[in-house]
CSV table of C-alpha atoms in Angstrom, one decimal:
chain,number,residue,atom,x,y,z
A,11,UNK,CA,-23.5,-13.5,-13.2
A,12,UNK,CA,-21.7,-11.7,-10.2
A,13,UNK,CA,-21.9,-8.4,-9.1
A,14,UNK,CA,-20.1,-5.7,-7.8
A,15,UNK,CA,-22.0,-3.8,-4.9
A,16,UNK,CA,-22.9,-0.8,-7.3
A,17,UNK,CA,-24.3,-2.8,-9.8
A,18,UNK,CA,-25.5,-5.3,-7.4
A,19,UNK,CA,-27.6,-2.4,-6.1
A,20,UNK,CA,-29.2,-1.8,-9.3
A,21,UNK,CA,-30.0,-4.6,-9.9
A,22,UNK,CA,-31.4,-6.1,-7.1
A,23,UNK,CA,-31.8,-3.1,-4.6
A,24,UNK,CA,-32.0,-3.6,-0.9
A,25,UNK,CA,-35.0,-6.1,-0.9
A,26,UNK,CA,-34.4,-9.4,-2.1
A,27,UNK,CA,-35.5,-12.9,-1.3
A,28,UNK,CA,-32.3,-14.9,0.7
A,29,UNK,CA,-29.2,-15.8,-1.5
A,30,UNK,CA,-28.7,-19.7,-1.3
A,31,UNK,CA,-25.6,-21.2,0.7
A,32,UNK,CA,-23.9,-22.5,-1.8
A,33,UNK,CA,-24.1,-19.7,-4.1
A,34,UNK,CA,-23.7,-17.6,-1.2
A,35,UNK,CA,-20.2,-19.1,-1.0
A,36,UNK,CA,-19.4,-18.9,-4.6
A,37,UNK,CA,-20.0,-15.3,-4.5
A,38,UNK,CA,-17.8,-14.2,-1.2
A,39,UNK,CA,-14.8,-16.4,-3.5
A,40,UNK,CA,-15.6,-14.3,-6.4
A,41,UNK,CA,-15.4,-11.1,-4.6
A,42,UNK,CA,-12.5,-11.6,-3.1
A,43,UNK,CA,-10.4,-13.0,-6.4
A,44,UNK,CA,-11.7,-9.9,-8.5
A,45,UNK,CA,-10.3,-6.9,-6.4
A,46,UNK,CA,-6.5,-5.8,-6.9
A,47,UNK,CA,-4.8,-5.5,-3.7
A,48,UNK,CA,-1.0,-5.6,-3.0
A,49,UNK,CA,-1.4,-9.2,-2.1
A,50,UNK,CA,-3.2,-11.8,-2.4
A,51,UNK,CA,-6.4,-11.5,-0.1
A,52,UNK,CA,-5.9,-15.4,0.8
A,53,UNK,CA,-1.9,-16.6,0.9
A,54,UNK,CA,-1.4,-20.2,0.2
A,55,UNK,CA,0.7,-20.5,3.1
A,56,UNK,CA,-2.5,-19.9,5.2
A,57,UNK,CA,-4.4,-23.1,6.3
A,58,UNK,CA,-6.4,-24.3,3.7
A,59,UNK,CA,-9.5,-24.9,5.9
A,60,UNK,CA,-9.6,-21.3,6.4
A,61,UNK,CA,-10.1,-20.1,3.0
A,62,UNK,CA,-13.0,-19.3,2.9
A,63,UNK,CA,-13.4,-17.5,6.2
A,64,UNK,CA,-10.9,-15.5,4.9
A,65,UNK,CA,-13.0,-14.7,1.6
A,66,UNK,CA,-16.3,-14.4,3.5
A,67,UNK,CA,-14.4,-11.5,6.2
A,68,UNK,CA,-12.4,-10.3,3.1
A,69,UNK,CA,-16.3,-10.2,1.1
A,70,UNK,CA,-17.8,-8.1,3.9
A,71,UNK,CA,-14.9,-5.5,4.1
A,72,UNK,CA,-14.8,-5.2,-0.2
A,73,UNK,CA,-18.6,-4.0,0.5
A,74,UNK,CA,-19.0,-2.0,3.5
A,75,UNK,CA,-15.4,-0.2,1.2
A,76,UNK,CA,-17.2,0.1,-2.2
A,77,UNK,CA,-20.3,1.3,-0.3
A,78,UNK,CA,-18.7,4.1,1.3
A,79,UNK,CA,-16.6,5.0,-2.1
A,80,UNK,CA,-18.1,3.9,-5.1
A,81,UNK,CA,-21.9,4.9,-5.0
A,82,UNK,CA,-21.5,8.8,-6.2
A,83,UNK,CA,-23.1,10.5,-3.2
A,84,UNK,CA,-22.6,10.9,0.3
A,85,UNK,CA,-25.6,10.9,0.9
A,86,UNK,CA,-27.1,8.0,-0.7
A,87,UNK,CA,-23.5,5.9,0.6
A,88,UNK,CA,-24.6,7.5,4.1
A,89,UNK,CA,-28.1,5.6,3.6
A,90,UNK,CA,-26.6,2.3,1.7
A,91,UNK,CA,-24.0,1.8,5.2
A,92,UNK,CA,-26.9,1.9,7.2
A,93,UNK,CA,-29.1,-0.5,5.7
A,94,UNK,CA,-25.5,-2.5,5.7
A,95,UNK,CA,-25.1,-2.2,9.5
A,96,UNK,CA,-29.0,-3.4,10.0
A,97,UNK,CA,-28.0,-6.3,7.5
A,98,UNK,CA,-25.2,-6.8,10.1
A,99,UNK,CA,-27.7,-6.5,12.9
A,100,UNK,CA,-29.9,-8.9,11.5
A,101,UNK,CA,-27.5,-11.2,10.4
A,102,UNK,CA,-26.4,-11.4,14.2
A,103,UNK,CA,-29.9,-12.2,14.9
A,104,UNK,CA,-30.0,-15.1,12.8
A,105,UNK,CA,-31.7,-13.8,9.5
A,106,UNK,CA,-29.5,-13.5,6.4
A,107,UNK,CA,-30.5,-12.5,2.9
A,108,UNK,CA,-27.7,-10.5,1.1
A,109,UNK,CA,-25.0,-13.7,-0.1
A,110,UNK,CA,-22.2,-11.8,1.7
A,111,UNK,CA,-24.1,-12.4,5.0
A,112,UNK,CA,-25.5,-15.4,4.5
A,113,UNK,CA,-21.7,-16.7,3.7
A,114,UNK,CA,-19.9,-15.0,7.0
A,115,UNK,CA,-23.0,-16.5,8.9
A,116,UNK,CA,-21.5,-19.8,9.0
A,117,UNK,CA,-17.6,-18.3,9.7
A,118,UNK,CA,-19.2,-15.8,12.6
A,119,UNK,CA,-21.0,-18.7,14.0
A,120,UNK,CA,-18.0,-21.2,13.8
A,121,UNK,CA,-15.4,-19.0,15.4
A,122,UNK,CA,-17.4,-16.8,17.6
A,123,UNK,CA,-16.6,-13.7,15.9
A,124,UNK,CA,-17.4,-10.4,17.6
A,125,UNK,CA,-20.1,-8.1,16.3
A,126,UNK,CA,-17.9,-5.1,17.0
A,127,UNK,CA,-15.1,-5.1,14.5
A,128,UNK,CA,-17.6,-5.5,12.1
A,129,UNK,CA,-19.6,-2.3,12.9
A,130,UNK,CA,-16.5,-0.4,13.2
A,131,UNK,CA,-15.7,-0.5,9.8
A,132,UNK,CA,-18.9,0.7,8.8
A,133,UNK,CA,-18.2,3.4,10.9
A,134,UNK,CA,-15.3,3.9,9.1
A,135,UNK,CA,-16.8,4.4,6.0
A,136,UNK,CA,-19.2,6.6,7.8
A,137,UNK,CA,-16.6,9.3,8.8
A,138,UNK,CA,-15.5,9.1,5.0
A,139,UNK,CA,-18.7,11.0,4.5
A,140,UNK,CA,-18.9,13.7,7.2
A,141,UNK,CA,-15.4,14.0,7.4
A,142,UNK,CA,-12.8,15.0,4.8
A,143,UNK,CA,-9.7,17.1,6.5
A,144,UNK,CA,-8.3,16.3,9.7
A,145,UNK,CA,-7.2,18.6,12.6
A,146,UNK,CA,-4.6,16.3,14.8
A,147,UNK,CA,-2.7,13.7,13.5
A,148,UNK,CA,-4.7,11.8,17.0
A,149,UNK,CA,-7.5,12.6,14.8
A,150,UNK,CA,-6.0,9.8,11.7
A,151,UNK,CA,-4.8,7.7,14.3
A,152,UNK,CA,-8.6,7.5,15.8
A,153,UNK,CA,-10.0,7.1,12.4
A,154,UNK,CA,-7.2,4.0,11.7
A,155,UNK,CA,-9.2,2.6,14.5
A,156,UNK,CA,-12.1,2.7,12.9
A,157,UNK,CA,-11.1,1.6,9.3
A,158,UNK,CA,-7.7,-0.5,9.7
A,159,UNK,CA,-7.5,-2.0,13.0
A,160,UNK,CA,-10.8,-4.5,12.8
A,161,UNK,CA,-9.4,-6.3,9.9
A,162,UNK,CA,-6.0,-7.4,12.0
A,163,UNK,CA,-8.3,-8.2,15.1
A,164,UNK,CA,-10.8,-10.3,13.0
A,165,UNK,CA,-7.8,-12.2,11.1
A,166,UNK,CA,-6.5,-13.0,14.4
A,167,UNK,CA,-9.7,-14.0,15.7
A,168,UNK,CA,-10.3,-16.4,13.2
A,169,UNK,CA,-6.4,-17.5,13.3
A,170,UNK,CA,-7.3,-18.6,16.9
A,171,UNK,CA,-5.3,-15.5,18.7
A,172,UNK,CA,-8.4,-13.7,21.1
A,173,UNK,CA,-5.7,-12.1,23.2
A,174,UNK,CA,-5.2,-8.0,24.2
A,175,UNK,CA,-1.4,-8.1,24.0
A,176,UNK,CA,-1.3,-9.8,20.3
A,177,UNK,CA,-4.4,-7.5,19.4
A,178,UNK,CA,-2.3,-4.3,20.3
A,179,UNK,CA,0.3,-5.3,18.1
A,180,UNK,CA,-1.7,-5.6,15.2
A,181,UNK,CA,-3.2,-2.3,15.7
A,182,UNK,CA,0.0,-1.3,15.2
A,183,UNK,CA,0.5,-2.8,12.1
A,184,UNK,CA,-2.6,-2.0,10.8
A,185,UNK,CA,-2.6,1.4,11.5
A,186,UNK,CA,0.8,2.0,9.9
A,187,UNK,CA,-0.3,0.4,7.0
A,188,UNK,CA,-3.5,2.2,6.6
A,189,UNK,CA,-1.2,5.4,7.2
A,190,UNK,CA,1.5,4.2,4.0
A,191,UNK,CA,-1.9,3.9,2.3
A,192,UNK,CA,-2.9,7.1,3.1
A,193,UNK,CA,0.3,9.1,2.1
A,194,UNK,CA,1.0,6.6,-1.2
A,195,UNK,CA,-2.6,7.6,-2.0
A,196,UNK,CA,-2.5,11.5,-1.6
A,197,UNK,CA,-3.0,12.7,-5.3
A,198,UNK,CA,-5.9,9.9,-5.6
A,199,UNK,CA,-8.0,10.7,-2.4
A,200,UNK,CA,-7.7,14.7,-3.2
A,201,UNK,CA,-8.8,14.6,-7.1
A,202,UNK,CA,-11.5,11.9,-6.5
A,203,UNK,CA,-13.1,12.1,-2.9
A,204,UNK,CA,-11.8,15.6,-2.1
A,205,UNK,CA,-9.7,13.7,1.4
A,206,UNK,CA,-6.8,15.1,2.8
A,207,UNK,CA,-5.6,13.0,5.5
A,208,UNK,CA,-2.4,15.1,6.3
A,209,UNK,CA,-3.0,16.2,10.1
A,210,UNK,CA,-3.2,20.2,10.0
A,211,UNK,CA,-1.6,20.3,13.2
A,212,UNK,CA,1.2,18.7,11.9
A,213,UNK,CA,0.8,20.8,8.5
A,214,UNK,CA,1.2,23.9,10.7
A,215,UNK,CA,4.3,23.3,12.3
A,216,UNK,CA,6.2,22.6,9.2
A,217,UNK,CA,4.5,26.2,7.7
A,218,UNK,CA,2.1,24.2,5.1
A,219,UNK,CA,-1.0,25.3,4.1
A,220,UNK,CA,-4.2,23.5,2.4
A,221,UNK,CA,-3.6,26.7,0.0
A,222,UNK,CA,-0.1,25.6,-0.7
A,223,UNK,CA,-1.0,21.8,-1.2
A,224,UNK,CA,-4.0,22.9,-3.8
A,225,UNK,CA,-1.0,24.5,-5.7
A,226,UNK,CA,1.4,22.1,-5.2
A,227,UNK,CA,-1.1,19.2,-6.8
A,228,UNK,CA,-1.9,21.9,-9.4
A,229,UNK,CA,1.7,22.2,-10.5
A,230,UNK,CA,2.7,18.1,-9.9
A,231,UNK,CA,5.6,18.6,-6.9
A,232,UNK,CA,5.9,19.3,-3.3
A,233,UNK,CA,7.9,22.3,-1.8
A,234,UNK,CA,10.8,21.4,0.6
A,235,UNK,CA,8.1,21.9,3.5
A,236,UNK,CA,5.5,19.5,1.9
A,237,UNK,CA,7.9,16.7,1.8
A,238,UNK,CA,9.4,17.8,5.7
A,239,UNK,CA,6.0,17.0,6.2
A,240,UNK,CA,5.4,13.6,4.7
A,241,UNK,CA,9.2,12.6,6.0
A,242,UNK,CA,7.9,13.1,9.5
A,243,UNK,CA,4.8,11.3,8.6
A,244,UNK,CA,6.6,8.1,6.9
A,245,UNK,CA,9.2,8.2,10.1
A,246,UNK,CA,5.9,7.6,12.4
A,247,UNK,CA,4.2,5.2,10.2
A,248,UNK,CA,7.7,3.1,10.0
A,249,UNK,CA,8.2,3.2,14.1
A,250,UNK,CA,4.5,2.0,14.0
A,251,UNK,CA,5.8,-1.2,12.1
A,252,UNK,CA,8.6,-1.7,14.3
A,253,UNK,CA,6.2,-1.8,17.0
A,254,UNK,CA,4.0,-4.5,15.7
A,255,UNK,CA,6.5,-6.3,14.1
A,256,UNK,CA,7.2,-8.6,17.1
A,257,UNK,CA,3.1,-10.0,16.2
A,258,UNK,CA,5.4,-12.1,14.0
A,259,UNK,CA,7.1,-14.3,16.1
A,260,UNK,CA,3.9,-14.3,18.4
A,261,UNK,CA,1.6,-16.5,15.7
A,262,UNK,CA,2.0,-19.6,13.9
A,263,UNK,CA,4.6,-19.8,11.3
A,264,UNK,CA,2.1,-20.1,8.4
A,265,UNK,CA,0.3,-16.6,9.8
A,266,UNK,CA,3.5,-15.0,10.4
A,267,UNK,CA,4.8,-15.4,6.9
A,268,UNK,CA,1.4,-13.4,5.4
A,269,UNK,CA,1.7,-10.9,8.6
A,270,UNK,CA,5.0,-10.2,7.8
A,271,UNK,CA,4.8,-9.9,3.9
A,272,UNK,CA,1.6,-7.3,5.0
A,273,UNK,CA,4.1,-5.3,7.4
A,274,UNK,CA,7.2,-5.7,4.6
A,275,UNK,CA,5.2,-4.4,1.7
A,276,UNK,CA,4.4,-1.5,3.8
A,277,UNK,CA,7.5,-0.9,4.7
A,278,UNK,CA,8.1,-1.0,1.0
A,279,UNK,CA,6.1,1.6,0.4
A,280,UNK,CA,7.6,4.0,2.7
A,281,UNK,CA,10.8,3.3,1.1
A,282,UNK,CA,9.4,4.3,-2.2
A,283,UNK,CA,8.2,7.4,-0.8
A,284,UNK,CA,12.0,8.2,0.4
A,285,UNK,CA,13.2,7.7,-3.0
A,286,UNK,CA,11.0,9.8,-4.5
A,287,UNK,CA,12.7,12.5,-1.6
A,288,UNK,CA,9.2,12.6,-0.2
A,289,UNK,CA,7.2,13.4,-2.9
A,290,UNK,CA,3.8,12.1,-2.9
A,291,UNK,CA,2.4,15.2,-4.8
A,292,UNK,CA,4.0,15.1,-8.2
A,293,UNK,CA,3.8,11.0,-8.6
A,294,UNK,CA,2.1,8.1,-7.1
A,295,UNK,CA,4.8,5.4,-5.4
A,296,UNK,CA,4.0,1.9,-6.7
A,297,UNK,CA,5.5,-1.5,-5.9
A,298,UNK,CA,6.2,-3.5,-9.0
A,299,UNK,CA,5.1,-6.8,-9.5
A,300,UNK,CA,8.7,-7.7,-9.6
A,301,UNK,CA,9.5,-6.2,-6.6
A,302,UNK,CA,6.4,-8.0,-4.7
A,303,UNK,CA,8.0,-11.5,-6.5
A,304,UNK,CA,11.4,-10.5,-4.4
A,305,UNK,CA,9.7,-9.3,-1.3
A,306,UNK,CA,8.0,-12.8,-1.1
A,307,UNK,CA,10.4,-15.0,-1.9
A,308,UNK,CA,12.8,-12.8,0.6
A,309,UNK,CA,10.6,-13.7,3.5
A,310,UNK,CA,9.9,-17.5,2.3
A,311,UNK,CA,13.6,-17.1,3.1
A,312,UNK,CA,13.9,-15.8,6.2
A,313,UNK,CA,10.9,-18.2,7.7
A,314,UNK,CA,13.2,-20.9,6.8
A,315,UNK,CA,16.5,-19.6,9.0
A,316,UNK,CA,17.3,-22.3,11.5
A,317,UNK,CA,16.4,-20.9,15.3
A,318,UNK,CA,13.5,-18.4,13.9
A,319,UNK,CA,11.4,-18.6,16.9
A,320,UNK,CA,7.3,-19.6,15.5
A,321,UNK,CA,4.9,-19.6,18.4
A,322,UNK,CA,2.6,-22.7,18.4
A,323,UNK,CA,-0.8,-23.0,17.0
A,324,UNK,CA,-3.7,-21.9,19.3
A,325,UNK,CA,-5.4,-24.9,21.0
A,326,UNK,CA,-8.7,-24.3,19.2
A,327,UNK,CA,-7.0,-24.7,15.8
A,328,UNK,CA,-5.0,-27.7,16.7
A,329,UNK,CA,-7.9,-29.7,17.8
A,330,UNK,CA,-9.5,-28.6,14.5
């Protein structure tokens, strides 16, 4: 029977003897199928010999995330991402025992994937723990770094794409989608981690207080100055998109099509939140399964226009 990491903890703890490969394998597919997300963690359109890369990246990431938010206490999720980062250390010095690691083994191995991306995220999760209100908005943009950005650069990594221009662009991407996260997710992060990731600076010059948000979530709706706030907020997060968006016609067609339903159902979220005339506090903005239906077929459609420019497959895929 699988596990998530909390229960896999209890059960098993942090001392175990090695997970086989193949059920190693098994359990990085599981992982990944069992967790909602907005999409599908692995798109059809994607090359099939990359599946389970993708699960195995996807498997590590669902951990290091549970670790730092499911397990109760900072502190003991403080201790937990360490032993995950020495688990990461030793998995880089060729021992594996945990079946996440002993399943991205063979995908690190195979595609040369950095160690650093990796350890970010940890970090990430890290900062979750010390950290829970933000001075600057360059303060969330430095922690989008840390907890977004790694996934875009290990995706293209193991598309084949090693390159600083492409990587720039999908820090852009992934940081305004980590920020649509952030502001769809306001009401969550403050009643059940106690995060506000609204920028005080920014907070400030728009007259807001944490005293006036408190009441604001009390009484379920933002004051005109709250949603100023978030407007400003979802106007950077959608100039972020427009700044990675040309990623899209930068990859193969296959990678594009999942990159651009990513950066579209984003989008879609910030669109929400302008409905809602900017506010997150009284009611969380969700994208119906309709409307994620529409959203893909819409961009099946546009991959298809004559003339759509698709940049060619990297040599080291091609000869694969």
């Amino acid at each position: 029977m699988h596990l998530f990491p909390k229960e896999f903890l209890e059960r098993y703890g942090t001392d175990f003897a090695p997970w086989r490969l193949e059920d190693s394998l098994a359990y990085t597919r599981w992982i990944s199928g069992a967790h909602y997300e907005n999409f599908h963690v692995v798109s059809f359109l994607l090359p099939k010999r990359l599946h389970q890369d993708f699960f195995n990246i996807y498997a590590y990431c669902r951990w290091a995330d549970d670790l730092g938010d499911e397990l109760g206490s900072p502190e003991y999720a403080l201790e937990m991402l360490a032993w995950w980062r020495a688990e990461l250390d030793r998995m880089y010095a060729g021992e594996t025992r945990h079946p996440v690691f002993v399943a991205l083994r063979g995908t690190v191995e195979k595609h040369g994937m950095p160690r650093e991306p990796f350890e970010h995220l940890v970090r990430a999760f890290e900062l979750d723990q010390r950290k829970t209100r933000y001075a600057t908005y360059d303060e969330v943009l430095e922690y989008c770094v840390w907890s977004a950005n790694p996934v875009g650069r290990l995706v293209l990594h193991l598309c084949g794409y090693t390159d600083e221009p492409r990587r720039r662009l999908s820090d852009a991407t992934c940081t305004a989608l980590q920020l649509a996260n952030h502001w769809q997710d306001l009401r969550r992060d403050y009643f059940d981690r106690d995060r506000i990731y609204l920028p005080e600076d920014r907070m400030h010059v728009h007259g807001y207080t944490y005293d006036d948000l408190a009441q604001d979530l009390r009484k379920g709706e933002a004051r005109p100055v709250a949603r100023a706030l978030v407007r400003e907020l979802i106007d950077r997060a959608e100039g972020l998109f427009a700044q990675g968006m040309p990623l899209i016609e930068q990859v193969d067609r296959r990678l594009a099509i999942d990159l651009e339903l990513f950066s579209r159902g984003g989008m879609l979220v910030l669109n929400k939140i302008r409905a809602q005339e900017y506010d997150v506090i009284g009611r969380r903005p969700k994208v119906g399964k309709l409307e994620r239906i529409g959203l893909l077929l819409r961009v099946l459609a546009g991959s298809l226009v004559p003339g759509r420019r698709a940049a060619p497959q990297p040599a080291q895929e091609r000869s694969r």
